[in-house]
Coordinates of C-alpha atoms and ligand atoms in Angstrom, one line a residue:
X1 CA 0.0 0.0 0.0
X2 CA 1.4 3.4 -1.0
X3 CA 1.2 6.2 1.6
X4 CA 0.8 9.7 0.2
X5 CA 0.8 12.9 2.3
X6 CA 0.7 15.4 -0.5
X7 CA -1.0 15.6 -3.9
X8 CA 2.4 15.5 -5.7
X9 CA 2.7 11.9 -4.6
X10 CA -1.0 10.9 -4.9
X11 CA -1.9 12.4 -8.2
X12 CA 0.7 10.7 -10.4
X13 CA -0.2 7.4 -8.8
X14 CA -3.9 7.7 -9.5
X15 CA -3.2 9.1 -13.0
X16 CA -1.1 6.0 -13.8
X17 CA -3.9 3.7 -12.6
X18 CA -6.6 5.6 -14.6
X19 CA -4.4 5.7 -17.7
X20 CA -4.2 1.9 -17.5
X21 CA -8.0 1.7 -17.5
X22 CA -8.5 1.1 -13.8
X23 CA -11.6 2.5 -12.0
X24 CA -10.4 4.2 -8.8
X25 CA -12.7 4.1 -5.7
X26 CA -12.5 6.3 -2.7
X27 CA -13.3 5.8 1.0
X28 CA -12.9 9.0 3.2
X29 CA -12.3 8.6 6.9
X30 CA -11.2 10.5 9.9
X31 CA -9.2 7.5 11.2
X32 CA -9.9 5.5 14.4
X33 CA -11.0 2.8 12.0
X34 CA -13.4 0.0 12.9
X35 CA -15.3 -2.8 11.2
X36 CA -17.8 -0.2 9.8
X37 CA -15.0 1.4 7.8
X38 CA -13.8 -2.0 6.7
X39 CA -17.3 -2.6 5.2
X40 CA -16.9 0.6 3.2
X41 CA -13.5 -0.6 1.9
X42 CA -14.9 -4.0 1.0
X43 CA -17.7 -2.4 -1.0
X44 CA -15.2 0.0 -2.7
X45 CA -13.0 -3.0 -3.6
X46 CA -15.9 -4.8 -5.1
X47 CA -16.9 -1.8 -7.1
X48 CA -13.4 -0.6 -8.3
X49 CA -10.1 -1.8 -9.5
X50 CA -8.0 0.4 -7.2
X51 CA -9.0 1.8 -3.8
X52 CA -7.8 5.0 -2.2
X53 CA -8.6 5.6 1.5
X54 CA -8.1 8.9 3.2
X55 CA -7.4 9.7 6.8
X56 CA -8.0 13.3 7.7
X57 CA -9.4 14.7 11.0
X58 CA -11.1 17.6 9.5
X59 CA -11.0 20.7 11.8
X60 CA -13.8 22.6 10.0
X61 CA -16.5 20.1 11.0
X62 CA -15.8 20.3 14.8
X63 CA -17.6 23.0 16.8
X64 CA -15.5 22.9 19.9
X65 CA -11.7 22.9 20.0
X66 CA -11.9 20.3 22.8
X67 CA -13.8 17.9 20.6
X68 CA -11.2 18.2 17.9
X69 CA -8.3 17.8 20.3
X70 CA -9.9 14.7 22.0
X71 CA -10.7 12.9 18.6
X72 CA -8.9 9.6 18.7
X73 CA -5.7 9.4 16.5
X74 CA -4.2 6.0 15.8
X75 CA -2.3 6.4 12.5
X76 CA -0.2 3.2 12.8
X77 CA -3.1 0.9 13.7
X78 CA -5.3 2.6 11.0
X79 CA -2.6 2.1 8.3
X80 CA -2.2 -1.5 9.3
X81 CA -6.0 -2.1 9.0
X82 CA -6.1 -0.4 5.5
X83 CA -3.1 -2.5 4.4
X84 CA -4.8 -5.7 5.6
X85 CA -8.0 -4.7 3.9
X86 CA -6.3 -4.5 0.5
X87 CA -6.3 -0.7 0.1
X88 CA -4.0 0.4 -2.7
X89 CA -3.1 3.9 -1.5
X90 CA -3.7 5.8 1.7
X91 CA -3.8 9.6 1.5
X92 CA -3.2 11.4 4.7
X93 CA -3.2 15.1 3.8
X94 CA -1.8 17.7 6.3
X95 CA -4.0 20.5 7.5
X96 CA -1.9 23.0 5.6
X97 CA -2.4 21.0 2.5
X98 CA -6.2 20.8 2.8
X99 CA -6.6 24.4 4.0
X100 CA -3.6 26.4 2.5
X101 CA -3.5 29.7 4.4
X102 CA -6.4 28.6 6.6
X103 CA -10.0 27.7 5.9
X104 CA -11.5 30.3 3.5
X105 CA -13.4 28.7 0.6
X106 CA -16.4 26.6 1.7
X107 CA -19.0 24.4 0.1
X108 CA -22.5 25.0 1.6
X109 CA -25.7 22.9 1.1
X110 CA -28.1 25.2 3.0
X111 CA -31.2 23.0 2.5
X112 CA -29.6 20.1 4.3
X113 CA -26.9 21.5 6.6
X114 CA -29.1 23.4 9.1
X115 CA -31.7 20.7 9.8
X116 CA -31.7 17.7 12.1
X117 CA -28.2 17.1 13.5
X118 CA -27.1 20.3 11.8
X119 CA -29.4 22.4 13.9
X120 CA -27.4 21.7 17.0
X121 CA -24.0 21.6 15.4
X122 CA -23.7 24.9 13.5
X123 CA -21.0 24.7 10.7
X124 CA -20.6 20.9 11.0
X125 CA -22.1 20.0 7.7
X126 CA -20.5 22.9 5.9
X127 CA -17.2 21.6 7.1
X128 CA -18.1 18.0 6.0
X129 CA -19.2 19.2 2.5
X130 CA -16.0 21.2 2.1
X131 CA -13.7 18.4 3.2
X132 CA -15.4 15.8 1.1
X133 CA -15.3 18.1 -2.0
X134 CA -11.6 18.6 -1.5
X135 CA -10.9 14.9 -1.0
X136 CA -13.0 14.1 -4.1
X137 CA -11.1 16.8 -6.1
X138 CA -7.8 15.5 -4.8
X139 CA -8.3 11.9 -5.7
X140 CA -10.7 12.1 -8.7
X141 CA -12.3 8.7 -8.1
X142 CA -15.0 7.2 -10.3
X143 CA -17.1 6.4 -7.1
X144 CA -17.0 6.9 -3.4
X145 CA -18.6 4.9 -0.6
X146 CA -20.1 6.4 2.6
X147 CA -21.8 4.8 5.6
X148 CA -25.6 5.0 5.8
X149 CA -25.2 5.4 9.6
X150 CA -24.4 9.1 8.9
X151 CA -27.6 9.3 6.8
X152 CA -27.7 13.1 6.8
X153 CA -24.0 13.3 5.7
X154 CA -24.7 10.8 2.9
X155 CA -27.7 12.8 1.7
X156 CA -25.7 16.0 1.8
X157 CA -22.7 14.5 -0.1
X158 CA -25.1 13.1 -2.7
X159 CA -26.8 16.5 -3.2
X160 CA -23.4 18.4 -3.3
X161 CA -22.1 16.0 -6.0
X162 CA -25.3 16.4 -8.0
X163 CA -25.5 20.2 -7.6
X164 CA -21.8 20.7 -8.5
X165 CA -21.9 18.3 -11.4
X166 CA -19.0 16.3 -9.9
X167 CA -18.2 13.3 -12.0
X168 CA -18.4 10.7 -9.3
X169 CA -21.0 8.1 -8.1
X170 CA -21.8 8.1 -4.4
X171 CA -22.8 4.8 -2.8
X172 CA -24.3 4.2 0.6
X173 CA -23.2 1.1 2.7
X174 CA -25.5 -0.4 5.3
X175 CA -24.7 0.2 9.0
X176 CA -22.6 -2.4 10.7
X177 CA -23.8 -3.4 14.2
X178 CA -22.5 -5.3 17.2
X179 CA -24.4 -8.5 18.1
X180 CA -26.6 -6.5 20.5
X181 CA -27.6 -4.0 17.8
X182 CA -25.3 -1.1 18.7
X183 CA -24.1 0.6 15.5
X184 CA -20.3 0.7 15.2
X185 CA -18.9 4.2 15.7
X186 CA -15.5 5.6 16.7
X187 CA -17.4 7.2 19.6
X188 CA -18.4 3.9 21.2
X189 CA -14.8 3.6 22.6
X190 CA -15.6 6.7 24.8
X191 CA -18.6 5.1 26.5
X192 CA -18.3 3.9 30.1
X193 CA -19.0 0.2 30.6
X194 CA -22.5 1.0 32.0
X195 CA -23.3 3.4 29.1
X196 CA -22.0 0.8 26.6
X197 CA -24.4 -1.7 28.1
X198 CA -27.3 0.8 27.8
X199 CA -26.5 2.1 24.3
X200 CA -28.3 -0.7 22.3
X201 CA -31.5 1.0 23.4
X202 CA -31.1 3.1 20.3
X203 CA -31.4 0.0 18.0
X204 CA -34.5 -1.2 20.0
X205 CA -36.0 2.3 19.6
X206 CA -35.4 2.3 15.9
X207 CA -37.0 -1.2 15.6
X208 CA -40.1 0.2 17.4
X209 CA -40.2 3.2 15.1
X210 CA -40.0 0.9 12.0
X211 CA -42.7 -1.4 13.3
X212 CA -45.0 1.7 13.7
X213 CA -44.3 2.8 10.1
X214 CA -44.8 -0.7 8.8
X215 CA -48.2 -0.8 10.7
X216 CA -49.3 2.3 8.8
X217 CA -48.8 4.8 11.8
X218 CA -48.3 8.5 11.2
X219 CA -44.7 9.8 11.3
X220 CA -45.4 11.6 14.6
X221 CA -46.5 8.2 16.1
X222 CA -43.3 6.6 15.0
X223 CA -41.3 9.4 16.5
X224 CA -43.2 8.9 19.8
X225 CA -42.6 5.2 19.8
X226 CA -38.9 5.7 19.4
X227 CA -38.8 8.4 22.2
X228 CA -40.7 6.1 24.6
X229 CA -38.2 3.3 24.1
X230 CA -35.2 5.7 24.7
X231 CA -37.0 7.1 27.8
X232 CA -37.2 3.6 29.2
X233 CA -33.4 3.6 29.6
X234 CA -32.3 5.9 32.4
X235 CA -28.7 6.3 31.2
X236 CA -29.9 7.7 27.8
X237 CA -30.9 11.3 27.3
X238 CA -32.8 11.7 24.0
X239 CA -31.5 14.5 21.8
X240 CA -33.8 14.0 18.8
X241 CA -36.1 11.4 17.2
X242 CA -37.2 12.1 13.7
X243 CA -39.1 10.3 10.9
X244 CA -38.2 12.0 7.6
X245 CA -38.6 11.3 3.9
X246 CA -35.7 9.1 3.0
X247 CA -34.9 10.8 -0.3
X248 CA -35.1 14.5 0.8
X249 CA -35.0 14.4 4.6
X250 CA -38.2 16.6 4.5
X251 CA -40.6 16.3 7.5
X252 CA -43.5 13.9 6.8
X253 CA -47.0 15.0 7.6
X254 CA -49.3 12.3 8.7
X255 CA -48.8 8.7 7.4
X256 CA -45.8 8.3 5.2
X257 CA -46.6 7.5 1.6
X258 CA -43.1 6.3 0.6
X259 CA -39.8 5.2 2.2
X260 CA -38.8 7.1 5.4
X261 CA -35.7 7.2 7.5
X262 CA -35.9 7.1 11.2
X263 CA -33.1 9.2 12.8
X264 CA -32.2 9.1 16.5
X265 CA -29.6 10.9 18.6
X266 CA -29.1 10.4 22.3
X267 CA -26.5 11.2 24.9
X268 CA -24.9 8.7 27.1
X269 CA -23.0 10.8 29.6
X270 CA -20.9 13.1 27.5
X271 CA -21.1 11.0 24.4
X272 CA -23.7 11.7 21.7
X273 CA -24.6 8.7 19.6
X274 CA -26.6 8.7 16.4
X275 CA -28.3 5.9 14.6
X276 CA -30.8 5.5 11.7
X277 CA -33.0 2.9 10.0
X278 CA -35.1 3.1 6.9
X279 CA -38.7 1.9 6.9
X280 CA -41.4 1.3 4.2
X281 CA -45.1 2.1 4.9
X282 CA -47.6 -0.7 4.0
X283 CA -48.7 -0.6 0.4
X284 CA -52.2 0.7 0.1
X285 CA -54.9 -1.9 -0.4
X286 CA -55.8 -2.4 -4.1
X287 CA -59.3 -1.2 -4.8
X288 CA -61.6 -4.2 -5.5
X289 CA -61.9 -4.6 -9.3
Ligands
LIG301 O1 -17.7 10.6 8.2 C1 -16.5 11.0 8.3 O2 -15.6 10.3 8.8 C2 -16.2 12.5 8.0 O3 -17.3 13.3 8.2 C3 -15.7 12.6 6.5 C4 -16.8 12.2 5.5 C5 -14.4 11.8 6.3 C6 -15.5 14.1 6.2 O4 -14.5 14.6 7.0

């Protein structure tokens, strides 16, 4: 596996592969890799001839300096995992490389960045869109793979790529879960043992929300069902429970008519966990012929 820290190293490598007819796939990460990232890499390997993975802890998507400082950094272990997963090149840009002279030019997706998780994390999704645009421009892949767990991020990246006419396909990869249902996340490592034991309540709440949608309940009832399950766990503090249109993330009035996504966020001590699940409403009865 080649390791590149600057574009002068990365670009000739990718140009050589592309000139030889290879399709280059991209997986972007902030490191602290786990099985969820490996699922992205497996999907990228299946859909490409060469895979580039990036590790960049992007400062512009962190609200508080303390959050950025405490974000786990495990470069050697991450590189070993990427190598074992068959990644062809790892790009680890420096902050100066990504933001020469400091952050100034940004990519904004106003319709998606201020809602849901963006409402409580001002600037977060603008930082994500900006970093992802730069990583896509740096590598020039034919496709990139993102986790469905960060559903709003995936929707935002899809819209940005469409709106900016970027020549890349964006693929979502299903959430990878522990045996007890907890979605894999770099944040899980920061949970106390008691909070780790309590955290699968999010998955149970999503299943309750999905069951409500599948019964034909209104979006608000599905949100209520999720909130009640989270409230049954004293260690969890609900931050948000939403049932939104899966394609646009727009609020749903009454009973959903098409696929929805259930989005949950809850705090366990200091750690905010998010999770999501899609759900299909029942198909309307055919009128008797
Ligand atoms: O999901 C992440 O790890 C980050 O938000 C991303 C997409 C790498 C952008 O910094």
